mmCIF file of C-alpha atoms in Angstrom:
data_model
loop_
_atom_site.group_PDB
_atom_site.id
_atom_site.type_symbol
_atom_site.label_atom_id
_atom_site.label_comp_id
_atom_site.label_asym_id
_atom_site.label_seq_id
_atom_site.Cartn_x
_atom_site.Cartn_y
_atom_site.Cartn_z
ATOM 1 C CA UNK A 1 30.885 -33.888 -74.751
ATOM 2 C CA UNK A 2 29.776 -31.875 -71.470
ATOM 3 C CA UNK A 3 27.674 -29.644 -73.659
ATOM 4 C CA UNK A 4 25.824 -32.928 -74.708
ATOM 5 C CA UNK A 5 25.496 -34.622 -71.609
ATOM 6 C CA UNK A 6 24.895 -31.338 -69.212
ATOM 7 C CA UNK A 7 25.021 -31.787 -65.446
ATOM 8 C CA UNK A 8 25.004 -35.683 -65.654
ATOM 9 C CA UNK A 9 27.898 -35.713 -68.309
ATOM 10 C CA UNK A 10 30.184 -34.292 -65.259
ATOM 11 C CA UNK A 11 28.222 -36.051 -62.112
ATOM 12 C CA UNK A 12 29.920 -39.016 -64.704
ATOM 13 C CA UNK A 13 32.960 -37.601 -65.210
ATOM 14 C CA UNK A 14 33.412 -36.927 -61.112
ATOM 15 C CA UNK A 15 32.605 -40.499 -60.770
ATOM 16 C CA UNK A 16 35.102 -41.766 -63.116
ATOM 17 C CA UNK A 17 38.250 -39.155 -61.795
ATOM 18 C CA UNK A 18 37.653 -40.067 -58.135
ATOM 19 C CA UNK A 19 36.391 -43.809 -58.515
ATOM 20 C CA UNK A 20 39.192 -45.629 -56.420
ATOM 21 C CA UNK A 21 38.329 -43.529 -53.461
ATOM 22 C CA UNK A 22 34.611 -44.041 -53.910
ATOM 23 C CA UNK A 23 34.737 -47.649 -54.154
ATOM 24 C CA UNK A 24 37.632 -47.538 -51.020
ATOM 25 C CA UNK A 25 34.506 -45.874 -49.059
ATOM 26 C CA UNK A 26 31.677 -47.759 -50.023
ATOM 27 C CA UNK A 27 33.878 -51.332 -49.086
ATOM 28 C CA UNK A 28 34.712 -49.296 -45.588
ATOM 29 C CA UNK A 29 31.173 -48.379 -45.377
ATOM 30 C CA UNK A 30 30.183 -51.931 -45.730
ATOM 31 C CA UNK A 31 33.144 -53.624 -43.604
ATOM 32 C CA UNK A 32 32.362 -51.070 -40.658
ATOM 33 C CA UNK A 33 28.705 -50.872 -41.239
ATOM 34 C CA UNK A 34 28.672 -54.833 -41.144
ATOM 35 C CA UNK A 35 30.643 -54.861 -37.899
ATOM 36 C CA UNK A 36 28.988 -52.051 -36.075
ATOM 37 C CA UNK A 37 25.789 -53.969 -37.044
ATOM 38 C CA UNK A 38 26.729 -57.786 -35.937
ATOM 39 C CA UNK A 39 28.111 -56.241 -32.692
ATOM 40 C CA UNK A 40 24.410 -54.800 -31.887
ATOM 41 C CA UNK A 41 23.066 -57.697 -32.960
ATOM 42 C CA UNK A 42 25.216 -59.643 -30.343
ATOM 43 C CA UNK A 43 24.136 -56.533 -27.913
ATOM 44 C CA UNK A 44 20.469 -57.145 -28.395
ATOM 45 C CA UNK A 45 21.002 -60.818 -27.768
ATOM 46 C CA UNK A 46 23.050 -60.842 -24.745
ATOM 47 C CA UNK A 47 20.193 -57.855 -22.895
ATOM 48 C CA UNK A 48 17.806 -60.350 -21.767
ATOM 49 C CA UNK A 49 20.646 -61.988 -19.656
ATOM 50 C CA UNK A 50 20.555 -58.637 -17.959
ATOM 51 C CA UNK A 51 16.521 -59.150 -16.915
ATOM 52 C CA UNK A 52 15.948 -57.887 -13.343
ATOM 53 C CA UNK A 53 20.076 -56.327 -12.562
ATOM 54 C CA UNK A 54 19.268 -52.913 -12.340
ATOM 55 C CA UNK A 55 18.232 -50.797 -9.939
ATOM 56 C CA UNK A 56 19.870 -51.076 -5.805
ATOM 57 C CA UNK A 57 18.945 -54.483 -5.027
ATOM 58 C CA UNK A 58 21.034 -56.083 -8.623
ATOM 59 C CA UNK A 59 23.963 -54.719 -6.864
ATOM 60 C CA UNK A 60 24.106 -57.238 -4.182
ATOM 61 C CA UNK A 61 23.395 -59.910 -6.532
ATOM 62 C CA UNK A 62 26.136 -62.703 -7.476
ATOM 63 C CA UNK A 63 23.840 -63.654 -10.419
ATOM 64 C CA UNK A 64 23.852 -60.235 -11.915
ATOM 65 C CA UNK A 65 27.466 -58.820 -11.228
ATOM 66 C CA UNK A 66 28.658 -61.639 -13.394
ATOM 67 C CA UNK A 67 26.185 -61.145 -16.271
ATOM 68 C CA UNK A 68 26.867 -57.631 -16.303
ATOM 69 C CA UNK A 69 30.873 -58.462 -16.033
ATOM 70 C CA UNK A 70 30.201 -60.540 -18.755
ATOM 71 C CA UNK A 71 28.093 -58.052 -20.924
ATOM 72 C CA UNK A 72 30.973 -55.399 -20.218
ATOM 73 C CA UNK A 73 33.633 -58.026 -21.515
ATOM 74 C CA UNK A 74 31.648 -59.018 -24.475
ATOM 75 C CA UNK A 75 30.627 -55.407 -25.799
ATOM 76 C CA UNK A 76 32.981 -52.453 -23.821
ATOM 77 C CA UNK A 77 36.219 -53.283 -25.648
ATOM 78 C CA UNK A 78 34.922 -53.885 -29.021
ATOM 79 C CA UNK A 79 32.926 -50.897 -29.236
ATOM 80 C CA UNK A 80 35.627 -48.546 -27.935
ATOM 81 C CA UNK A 81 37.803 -49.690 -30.616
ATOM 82 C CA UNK A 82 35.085 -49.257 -33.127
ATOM 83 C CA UNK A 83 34.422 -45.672 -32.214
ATOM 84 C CA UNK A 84 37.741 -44.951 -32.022
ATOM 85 C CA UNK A 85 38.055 -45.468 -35.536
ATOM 86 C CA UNK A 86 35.290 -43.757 -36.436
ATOM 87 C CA UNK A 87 36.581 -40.516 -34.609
ATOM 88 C CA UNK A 88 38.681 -39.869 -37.742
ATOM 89 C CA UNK A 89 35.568 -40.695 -40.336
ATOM 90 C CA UNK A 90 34.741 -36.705 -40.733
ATOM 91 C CA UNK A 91 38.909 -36.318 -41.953
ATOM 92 C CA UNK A 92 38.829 -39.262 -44.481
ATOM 93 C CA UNK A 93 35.924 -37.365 -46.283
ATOM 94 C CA UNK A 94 37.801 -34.166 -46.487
ATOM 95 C CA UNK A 95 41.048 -35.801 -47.778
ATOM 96 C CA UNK A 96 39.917 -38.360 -50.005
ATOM 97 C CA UNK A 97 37.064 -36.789 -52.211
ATOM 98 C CA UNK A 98 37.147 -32.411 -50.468
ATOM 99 C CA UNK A 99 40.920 -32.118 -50.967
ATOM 100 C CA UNK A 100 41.241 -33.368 -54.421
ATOM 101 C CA UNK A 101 38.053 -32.796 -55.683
ATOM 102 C CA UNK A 102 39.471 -29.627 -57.510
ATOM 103 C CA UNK A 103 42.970 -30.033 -57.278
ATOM 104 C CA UNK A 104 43.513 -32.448 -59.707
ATOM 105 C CA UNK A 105 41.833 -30.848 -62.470
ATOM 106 C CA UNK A 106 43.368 -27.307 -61.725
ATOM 107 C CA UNK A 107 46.683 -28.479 -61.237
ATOM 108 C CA UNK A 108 46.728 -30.600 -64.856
ATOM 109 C CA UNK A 109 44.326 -27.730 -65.629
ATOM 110 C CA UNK A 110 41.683 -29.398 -67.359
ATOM 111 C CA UNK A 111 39.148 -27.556 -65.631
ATOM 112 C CA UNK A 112 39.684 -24.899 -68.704
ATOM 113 C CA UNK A 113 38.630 -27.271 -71.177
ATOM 114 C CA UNK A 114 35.166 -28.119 -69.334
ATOM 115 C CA UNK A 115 34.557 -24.366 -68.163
ATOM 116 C CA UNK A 116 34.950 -23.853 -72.141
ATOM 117 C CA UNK A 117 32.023 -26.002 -72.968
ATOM 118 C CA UNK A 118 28.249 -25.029 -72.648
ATOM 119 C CA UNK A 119 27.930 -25.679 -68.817
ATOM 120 C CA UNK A 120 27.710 -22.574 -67.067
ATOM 121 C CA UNK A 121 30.391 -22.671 -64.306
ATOM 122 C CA UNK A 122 27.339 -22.618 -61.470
ATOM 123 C CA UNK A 123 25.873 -26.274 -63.041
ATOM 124 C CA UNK A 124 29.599 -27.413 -63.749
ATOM 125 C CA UNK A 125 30.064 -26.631 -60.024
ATOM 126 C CA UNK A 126 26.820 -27.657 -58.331
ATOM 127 C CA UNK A 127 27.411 -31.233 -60.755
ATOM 128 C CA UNK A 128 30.581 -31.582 -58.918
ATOM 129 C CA UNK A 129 30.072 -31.158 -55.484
ATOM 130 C CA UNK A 130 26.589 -33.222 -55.663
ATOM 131 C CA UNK A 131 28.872 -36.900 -55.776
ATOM 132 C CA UNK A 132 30.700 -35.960 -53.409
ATOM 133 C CA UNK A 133 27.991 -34.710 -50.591
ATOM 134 C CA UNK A 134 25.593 -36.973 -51.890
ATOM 135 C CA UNK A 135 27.657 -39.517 -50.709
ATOM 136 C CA UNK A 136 29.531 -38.113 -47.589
ATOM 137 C CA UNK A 137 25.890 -37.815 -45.938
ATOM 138 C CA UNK A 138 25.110 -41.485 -47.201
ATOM 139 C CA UNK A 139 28.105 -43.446 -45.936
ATOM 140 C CA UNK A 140 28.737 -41.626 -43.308
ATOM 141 C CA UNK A 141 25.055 -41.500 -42.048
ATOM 142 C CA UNK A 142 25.226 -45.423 -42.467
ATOM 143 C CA UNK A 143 28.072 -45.836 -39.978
ATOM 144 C CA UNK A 144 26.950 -44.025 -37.501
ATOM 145 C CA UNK A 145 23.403 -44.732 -37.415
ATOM 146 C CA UNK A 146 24.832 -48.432 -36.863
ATOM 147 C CA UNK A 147 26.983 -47.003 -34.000
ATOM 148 C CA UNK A 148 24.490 -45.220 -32.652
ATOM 149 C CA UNK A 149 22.543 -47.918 -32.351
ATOM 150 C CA UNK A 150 24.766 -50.344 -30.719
ATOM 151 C CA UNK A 151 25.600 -47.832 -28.252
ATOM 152 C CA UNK A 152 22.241 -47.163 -27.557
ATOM 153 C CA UNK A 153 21.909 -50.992 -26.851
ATOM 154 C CA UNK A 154 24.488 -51.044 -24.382
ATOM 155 C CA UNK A 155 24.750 -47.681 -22.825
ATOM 156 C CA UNK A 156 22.597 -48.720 -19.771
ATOM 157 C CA UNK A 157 24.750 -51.882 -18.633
ATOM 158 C CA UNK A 158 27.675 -50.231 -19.704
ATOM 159 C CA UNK A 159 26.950 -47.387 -17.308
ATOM 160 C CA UNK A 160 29.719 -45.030 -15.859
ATOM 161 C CA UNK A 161 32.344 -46.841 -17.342
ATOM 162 C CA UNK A 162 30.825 -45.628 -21.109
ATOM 163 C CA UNK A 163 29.709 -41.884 -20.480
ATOM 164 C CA UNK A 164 27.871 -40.261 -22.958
ATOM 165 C CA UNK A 165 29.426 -37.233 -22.897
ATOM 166 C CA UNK A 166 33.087 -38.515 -23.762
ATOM 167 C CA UNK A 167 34.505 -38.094 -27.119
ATOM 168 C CA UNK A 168 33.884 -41.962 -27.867
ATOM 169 C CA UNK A 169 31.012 -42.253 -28.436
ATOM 170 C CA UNK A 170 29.862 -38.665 -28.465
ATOM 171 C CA UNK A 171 32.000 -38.251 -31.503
ATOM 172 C CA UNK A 172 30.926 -41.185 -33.135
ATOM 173 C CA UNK A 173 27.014 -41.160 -32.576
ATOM 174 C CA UNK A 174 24.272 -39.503 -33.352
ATOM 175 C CA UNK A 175 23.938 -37.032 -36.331
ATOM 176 C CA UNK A 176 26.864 -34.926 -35.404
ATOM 177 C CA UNK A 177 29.197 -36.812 -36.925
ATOM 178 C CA UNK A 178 27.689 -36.927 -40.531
ATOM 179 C CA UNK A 179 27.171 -33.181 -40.295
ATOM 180 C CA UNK A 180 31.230 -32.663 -39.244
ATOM 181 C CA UNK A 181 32.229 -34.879 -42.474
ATOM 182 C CA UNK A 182 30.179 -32.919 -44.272
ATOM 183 C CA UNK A 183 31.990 -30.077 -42.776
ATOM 184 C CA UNK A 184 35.243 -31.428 -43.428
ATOM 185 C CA UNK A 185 34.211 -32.032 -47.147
ATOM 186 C CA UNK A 186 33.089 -28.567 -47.826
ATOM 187 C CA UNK A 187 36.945 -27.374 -45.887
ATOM 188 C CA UNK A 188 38.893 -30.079 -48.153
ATOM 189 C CA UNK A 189 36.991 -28.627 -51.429
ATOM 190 C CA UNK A 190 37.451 -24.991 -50.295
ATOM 191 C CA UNK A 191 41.257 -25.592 -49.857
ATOM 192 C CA UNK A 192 41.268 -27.414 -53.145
ATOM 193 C CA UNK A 193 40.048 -24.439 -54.572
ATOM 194 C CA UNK A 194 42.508 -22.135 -52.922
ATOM 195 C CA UNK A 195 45.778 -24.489 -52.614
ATOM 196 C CA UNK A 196 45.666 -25.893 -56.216
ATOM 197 C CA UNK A 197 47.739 -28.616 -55.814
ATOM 198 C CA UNK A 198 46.591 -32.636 -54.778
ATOM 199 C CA UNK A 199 49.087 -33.088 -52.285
ATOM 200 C CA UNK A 200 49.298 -29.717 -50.731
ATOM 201 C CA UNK A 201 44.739 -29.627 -50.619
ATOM 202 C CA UNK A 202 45.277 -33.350 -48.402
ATOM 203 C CA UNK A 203 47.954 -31.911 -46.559
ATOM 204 C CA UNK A 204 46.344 -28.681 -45.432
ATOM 205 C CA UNK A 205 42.539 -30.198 -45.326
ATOM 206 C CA UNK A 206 43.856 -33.194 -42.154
ATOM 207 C CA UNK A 207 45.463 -29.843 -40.617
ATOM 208 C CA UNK A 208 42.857 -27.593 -40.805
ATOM 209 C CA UNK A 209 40.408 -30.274 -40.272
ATOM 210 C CA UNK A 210 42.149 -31.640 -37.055
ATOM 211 C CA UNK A 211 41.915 -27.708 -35.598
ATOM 212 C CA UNK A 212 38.774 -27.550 -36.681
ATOM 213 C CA UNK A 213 37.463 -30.716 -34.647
ATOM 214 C CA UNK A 214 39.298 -30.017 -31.702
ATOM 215 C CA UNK A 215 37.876 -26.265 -31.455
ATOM 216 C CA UNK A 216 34.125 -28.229 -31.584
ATOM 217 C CA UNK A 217 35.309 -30.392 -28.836
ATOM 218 C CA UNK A 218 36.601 -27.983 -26.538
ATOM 219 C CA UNK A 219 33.272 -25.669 -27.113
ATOM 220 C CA UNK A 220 30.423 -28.281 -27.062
ATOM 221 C CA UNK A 221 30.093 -27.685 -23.104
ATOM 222 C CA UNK A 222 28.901 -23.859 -24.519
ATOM 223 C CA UNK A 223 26.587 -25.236 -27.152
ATOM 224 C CA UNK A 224 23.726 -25.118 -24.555
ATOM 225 C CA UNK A 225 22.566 -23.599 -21.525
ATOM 226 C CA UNK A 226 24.068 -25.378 -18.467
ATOM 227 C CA UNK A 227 22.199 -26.640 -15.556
ATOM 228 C CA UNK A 228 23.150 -26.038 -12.065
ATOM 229 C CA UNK A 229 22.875 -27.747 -8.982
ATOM 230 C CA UNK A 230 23.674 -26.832 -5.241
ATOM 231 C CA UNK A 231 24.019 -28.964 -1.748
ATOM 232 C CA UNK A 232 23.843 -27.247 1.042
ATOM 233 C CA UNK A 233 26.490 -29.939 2.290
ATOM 234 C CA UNK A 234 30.113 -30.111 2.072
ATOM 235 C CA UNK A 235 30.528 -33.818 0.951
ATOM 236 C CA UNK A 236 27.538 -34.016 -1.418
ATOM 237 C CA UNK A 237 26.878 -34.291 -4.623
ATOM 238 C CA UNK A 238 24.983 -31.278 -6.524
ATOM 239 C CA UNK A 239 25.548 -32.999 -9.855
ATOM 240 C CA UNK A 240 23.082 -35.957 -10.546
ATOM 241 C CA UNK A 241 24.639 -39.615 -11.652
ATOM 242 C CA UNK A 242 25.498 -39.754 -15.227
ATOM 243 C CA UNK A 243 26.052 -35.763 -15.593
ATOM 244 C CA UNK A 244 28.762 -33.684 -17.593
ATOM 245 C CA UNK A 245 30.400 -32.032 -14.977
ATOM 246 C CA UNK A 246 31.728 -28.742 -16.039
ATOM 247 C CA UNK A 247 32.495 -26.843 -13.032
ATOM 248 C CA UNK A 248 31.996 -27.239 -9.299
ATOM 249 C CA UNK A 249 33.310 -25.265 -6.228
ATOM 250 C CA UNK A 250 32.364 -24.452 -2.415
ATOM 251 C CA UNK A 251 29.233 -22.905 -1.269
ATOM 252 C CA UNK A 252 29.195 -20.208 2.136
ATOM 253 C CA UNK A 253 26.460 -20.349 4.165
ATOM 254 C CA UNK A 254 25.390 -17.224 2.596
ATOM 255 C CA UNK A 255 24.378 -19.157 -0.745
ATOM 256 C CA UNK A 256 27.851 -17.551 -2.496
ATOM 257 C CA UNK A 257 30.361 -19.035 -4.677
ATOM 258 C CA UNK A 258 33.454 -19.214 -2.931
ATOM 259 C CA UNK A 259 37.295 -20.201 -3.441
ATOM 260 C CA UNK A 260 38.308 -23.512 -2.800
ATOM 261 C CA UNK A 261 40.213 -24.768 -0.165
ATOM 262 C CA UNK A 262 43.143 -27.126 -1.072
ATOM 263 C CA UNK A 263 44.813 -27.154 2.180
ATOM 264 C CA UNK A 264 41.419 -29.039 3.594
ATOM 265 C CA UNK A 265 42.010 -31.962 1.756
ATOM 266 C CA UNK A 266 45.227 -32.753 3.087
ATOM 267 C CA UNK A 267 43.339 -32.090 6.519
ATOM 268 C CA UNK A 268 42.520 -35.377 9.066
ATOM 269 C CA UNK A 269 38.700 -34.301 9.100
ATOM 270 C CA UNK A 270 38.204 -32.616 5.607
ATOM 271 C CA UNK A 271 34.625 -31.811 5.921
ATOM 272 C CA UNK A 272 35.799 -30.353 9.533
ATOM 273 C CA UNK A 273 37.917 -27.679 8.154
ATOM 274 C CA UNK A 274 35.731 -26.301 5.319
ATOM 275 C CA UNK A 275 33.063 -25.644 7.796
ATOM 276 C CA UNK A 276 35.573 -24.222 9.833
ATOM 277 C CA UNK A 277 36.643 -21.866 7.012
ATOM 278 C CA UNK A 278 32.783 -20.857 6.117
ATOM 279 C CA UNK A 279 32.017 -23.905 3.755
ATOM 280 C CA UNK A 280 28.520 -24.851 3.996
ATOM 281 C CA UNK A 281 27.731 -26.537 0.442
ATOM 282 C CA UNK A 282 28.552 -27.412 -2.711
ATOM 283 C CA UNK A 283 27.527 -25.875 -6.135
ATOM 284 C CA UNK A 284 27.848 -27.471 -9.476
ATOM 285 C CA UNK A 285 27.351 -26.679 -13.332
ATOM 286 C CA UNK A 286 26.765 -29.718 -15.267
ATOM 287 C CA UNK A 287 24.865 -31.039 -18.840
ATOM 288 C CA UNK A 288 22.907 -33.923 -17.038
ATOM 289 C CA UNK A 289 21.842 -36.961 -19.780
ATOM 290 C CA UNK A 290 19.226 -35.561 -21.173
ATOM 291 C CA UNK A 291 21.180 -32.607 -22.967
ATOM 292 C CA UNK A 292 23.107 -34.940 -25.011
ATOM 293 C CA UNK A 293 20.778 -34.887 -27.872
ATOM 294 C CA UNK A 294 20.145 -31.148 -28.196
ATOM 295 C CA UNK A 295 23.582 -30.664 -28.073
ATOM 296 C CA UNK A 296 23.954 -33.024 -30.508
ATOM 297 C CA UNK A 297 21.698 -31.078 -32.911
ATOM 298 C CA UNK A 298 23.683 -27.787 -31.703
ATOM 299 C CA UNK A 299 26.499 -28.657 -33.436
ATOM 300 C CA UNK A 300 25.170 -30.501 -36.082
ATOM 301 C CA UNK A 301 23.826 -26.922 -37.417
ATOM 302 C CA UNK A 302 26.820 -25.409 -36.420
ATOM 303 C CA UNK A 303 28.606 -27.759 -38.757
ATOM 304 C CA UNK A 304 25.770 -27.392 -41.595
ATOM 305 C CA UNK A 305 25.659 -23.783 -41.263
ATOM 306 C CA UNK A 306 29.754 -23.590 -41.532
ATOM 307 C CA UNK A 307 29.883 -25.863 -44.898
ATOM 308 C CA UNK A 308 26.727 -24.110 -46.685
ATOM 309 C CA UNK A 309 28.914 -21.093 -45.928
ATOM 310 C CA UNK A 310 31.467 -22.493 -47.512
ATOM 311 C CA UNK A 311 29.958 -23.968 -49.899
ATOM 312 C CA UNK A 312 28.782 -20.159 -50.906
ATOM 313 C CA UNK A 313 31.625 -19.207 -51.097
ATOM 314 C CA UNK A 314 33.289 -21.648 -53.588
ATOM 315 C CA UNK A 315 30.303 -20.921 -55.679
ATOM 316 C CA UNK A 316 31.686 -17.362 -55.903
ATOM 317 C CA UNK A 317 35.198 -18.636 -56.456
ATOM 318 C CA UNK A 318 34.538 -20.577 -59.053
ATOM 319 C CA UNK A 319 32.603 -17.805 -60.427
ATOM 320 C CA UNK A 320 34.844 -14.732 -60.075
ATOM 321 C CA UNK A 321 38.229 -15.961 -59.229
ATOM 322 C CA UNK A 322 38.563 -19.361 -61.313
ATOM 323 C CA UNK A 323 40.686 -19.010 -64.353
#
């Protein structure tokens, strides 16, 4: 049967073994697609309410504090909750179709009676992980190019109270997020591959997965070069609005980095006694706005580099260790 129908004889026959999950996606791709979509629909309807409120003199206005209260009310809430669903959309990719992609078939062992056929064992495994990608990058580039774009929509009014650099909706936007499902696909397959059991390839893909997303979180401030900012003033800012801060500390009045003070801010006159203790400014590292994107891309070929690699080396599982 495989011999006959080559690659597209078990691109089928992946289709028909993991078909309840792939129809569970597509309907959660279209039920979160749908709402991501009406919600920046409602955004792009609700902006021109916001015509004139920005910039100092909107802050004094009645008129514009309760559109934009409004416009928070309307949109903050129901977006949040939206992206943080979608903070877990990388995992259900590598537990639904990476974990039992290969499990099931070596575990009932099947996989003996298709490696016996005329497929070589590189189609038979390119056939099978082609569904599965094919359609990691699809759904999951659907939902968050819809939640991109609502947050895009509301990411001005929304201002401080929304930061871009937060896991929601950092985590949830842009094309990092398809490129860490895809990650988490290529770990669920590679652990179905090792683990050989349905069950245990789930169980170990959410852990591994869930380490794996956490270590990207708590490195994306080292994904590109940081800026830095000083003040030669104890109270200012060196940080502009809307900034990642990352690090900050006490400038002398030699230009040098020094140790804080903590017993100055239980002091009457704060600002008083840092001077007095050689304080003269403020220094700052920070990713201001406008390194969101390319650290964005950063980690999206971080992630892409990390599943072709293991996606290499399944290939030579499959290969030389598959029997």
């Amino acid at each position: 049967m495989i011999g006959v129908r080559g690659v597209s004889g078990v691109s089928w026959l992946v289709w028909r073994q993991h078909r309840t999950a792939l129809w569970a996606l597509l309907a959660t791709t279209v039920l979160v697609g749908g709402y991501l979509v009406s919600g920046a629909l409602a955004a792009h309807t609700d902006l021109p309410g916001l015509d004139g409120c920005t910039g100092a003199a909107a802050e004094h206005s009645r008129r514009c504090s309760d559109a934009l209260t409004t416009f928070q009310m309307r949109h903050q809430h129901p977006l949040r909750t939206a992206l943080q669903g979608l903070l877990l959309l990388p995992l259900l990719f590598g537990l639904f179709l990476g974990g039992p992609l290969f499990a099931q078939e070596l575990e009932c062992g099947t996989h003996r009676t298709a490696l016996s056929q005329s497929v070589t064992r590189t189609r038979w495994f390119l056939a099978k992980l082609a569904v599965p990608v094919t359609l990691t990058i699809l759904f999951s580039g659907l939902i968050t190019a819809a939640a991109t774009w609502w947050w895009h929509t509301v990411a001005t009014p929304l201002g401080s109270t929304f930061p871009w650099y937060g896991p929601m909706p950092f985590d949830a936007v842009g094309p990092a997020p398809t490129a860490k499902a895809v990650l988490m696909l290529l770990i669920g397959i590679t652990l179905s591959l090792l683990v050989r059991r349905t069950v245990g390839a789930m169980g170990a893909t959410v852990a591994v997965g869930a380490v794996v997303l956490f270590a990207l979180e708590q490195a994306r401030g080292a994904l590109w070069p940081v800026a830095e900012g000083r003040v030669y003033d104890v109270g200012g800012d060196p940080a502009p609005s809307g900034a990642w801060l990352l690090d900050e500390g006490l400038l002398s009045t030699g230009g040098r980095r020094m140790a804080d003070l903590p017993d100055c801010l239980a002091a009457t006159d704060p600002t008083r006694c840092l001077t007095a203790h050689g304080a003269a400014g403020r220094w700052a590292e920070y990713h201001p706005s406008a390194h969101m994107w390319p650290l964005q891309w950063t980690e999206t070929a971080l992630c892409l580099t990390a599943a072709v690699a293991l996606a290499l080396f399944c290939h030579w599982w499959t290969r030389r260790r598959l029997t």
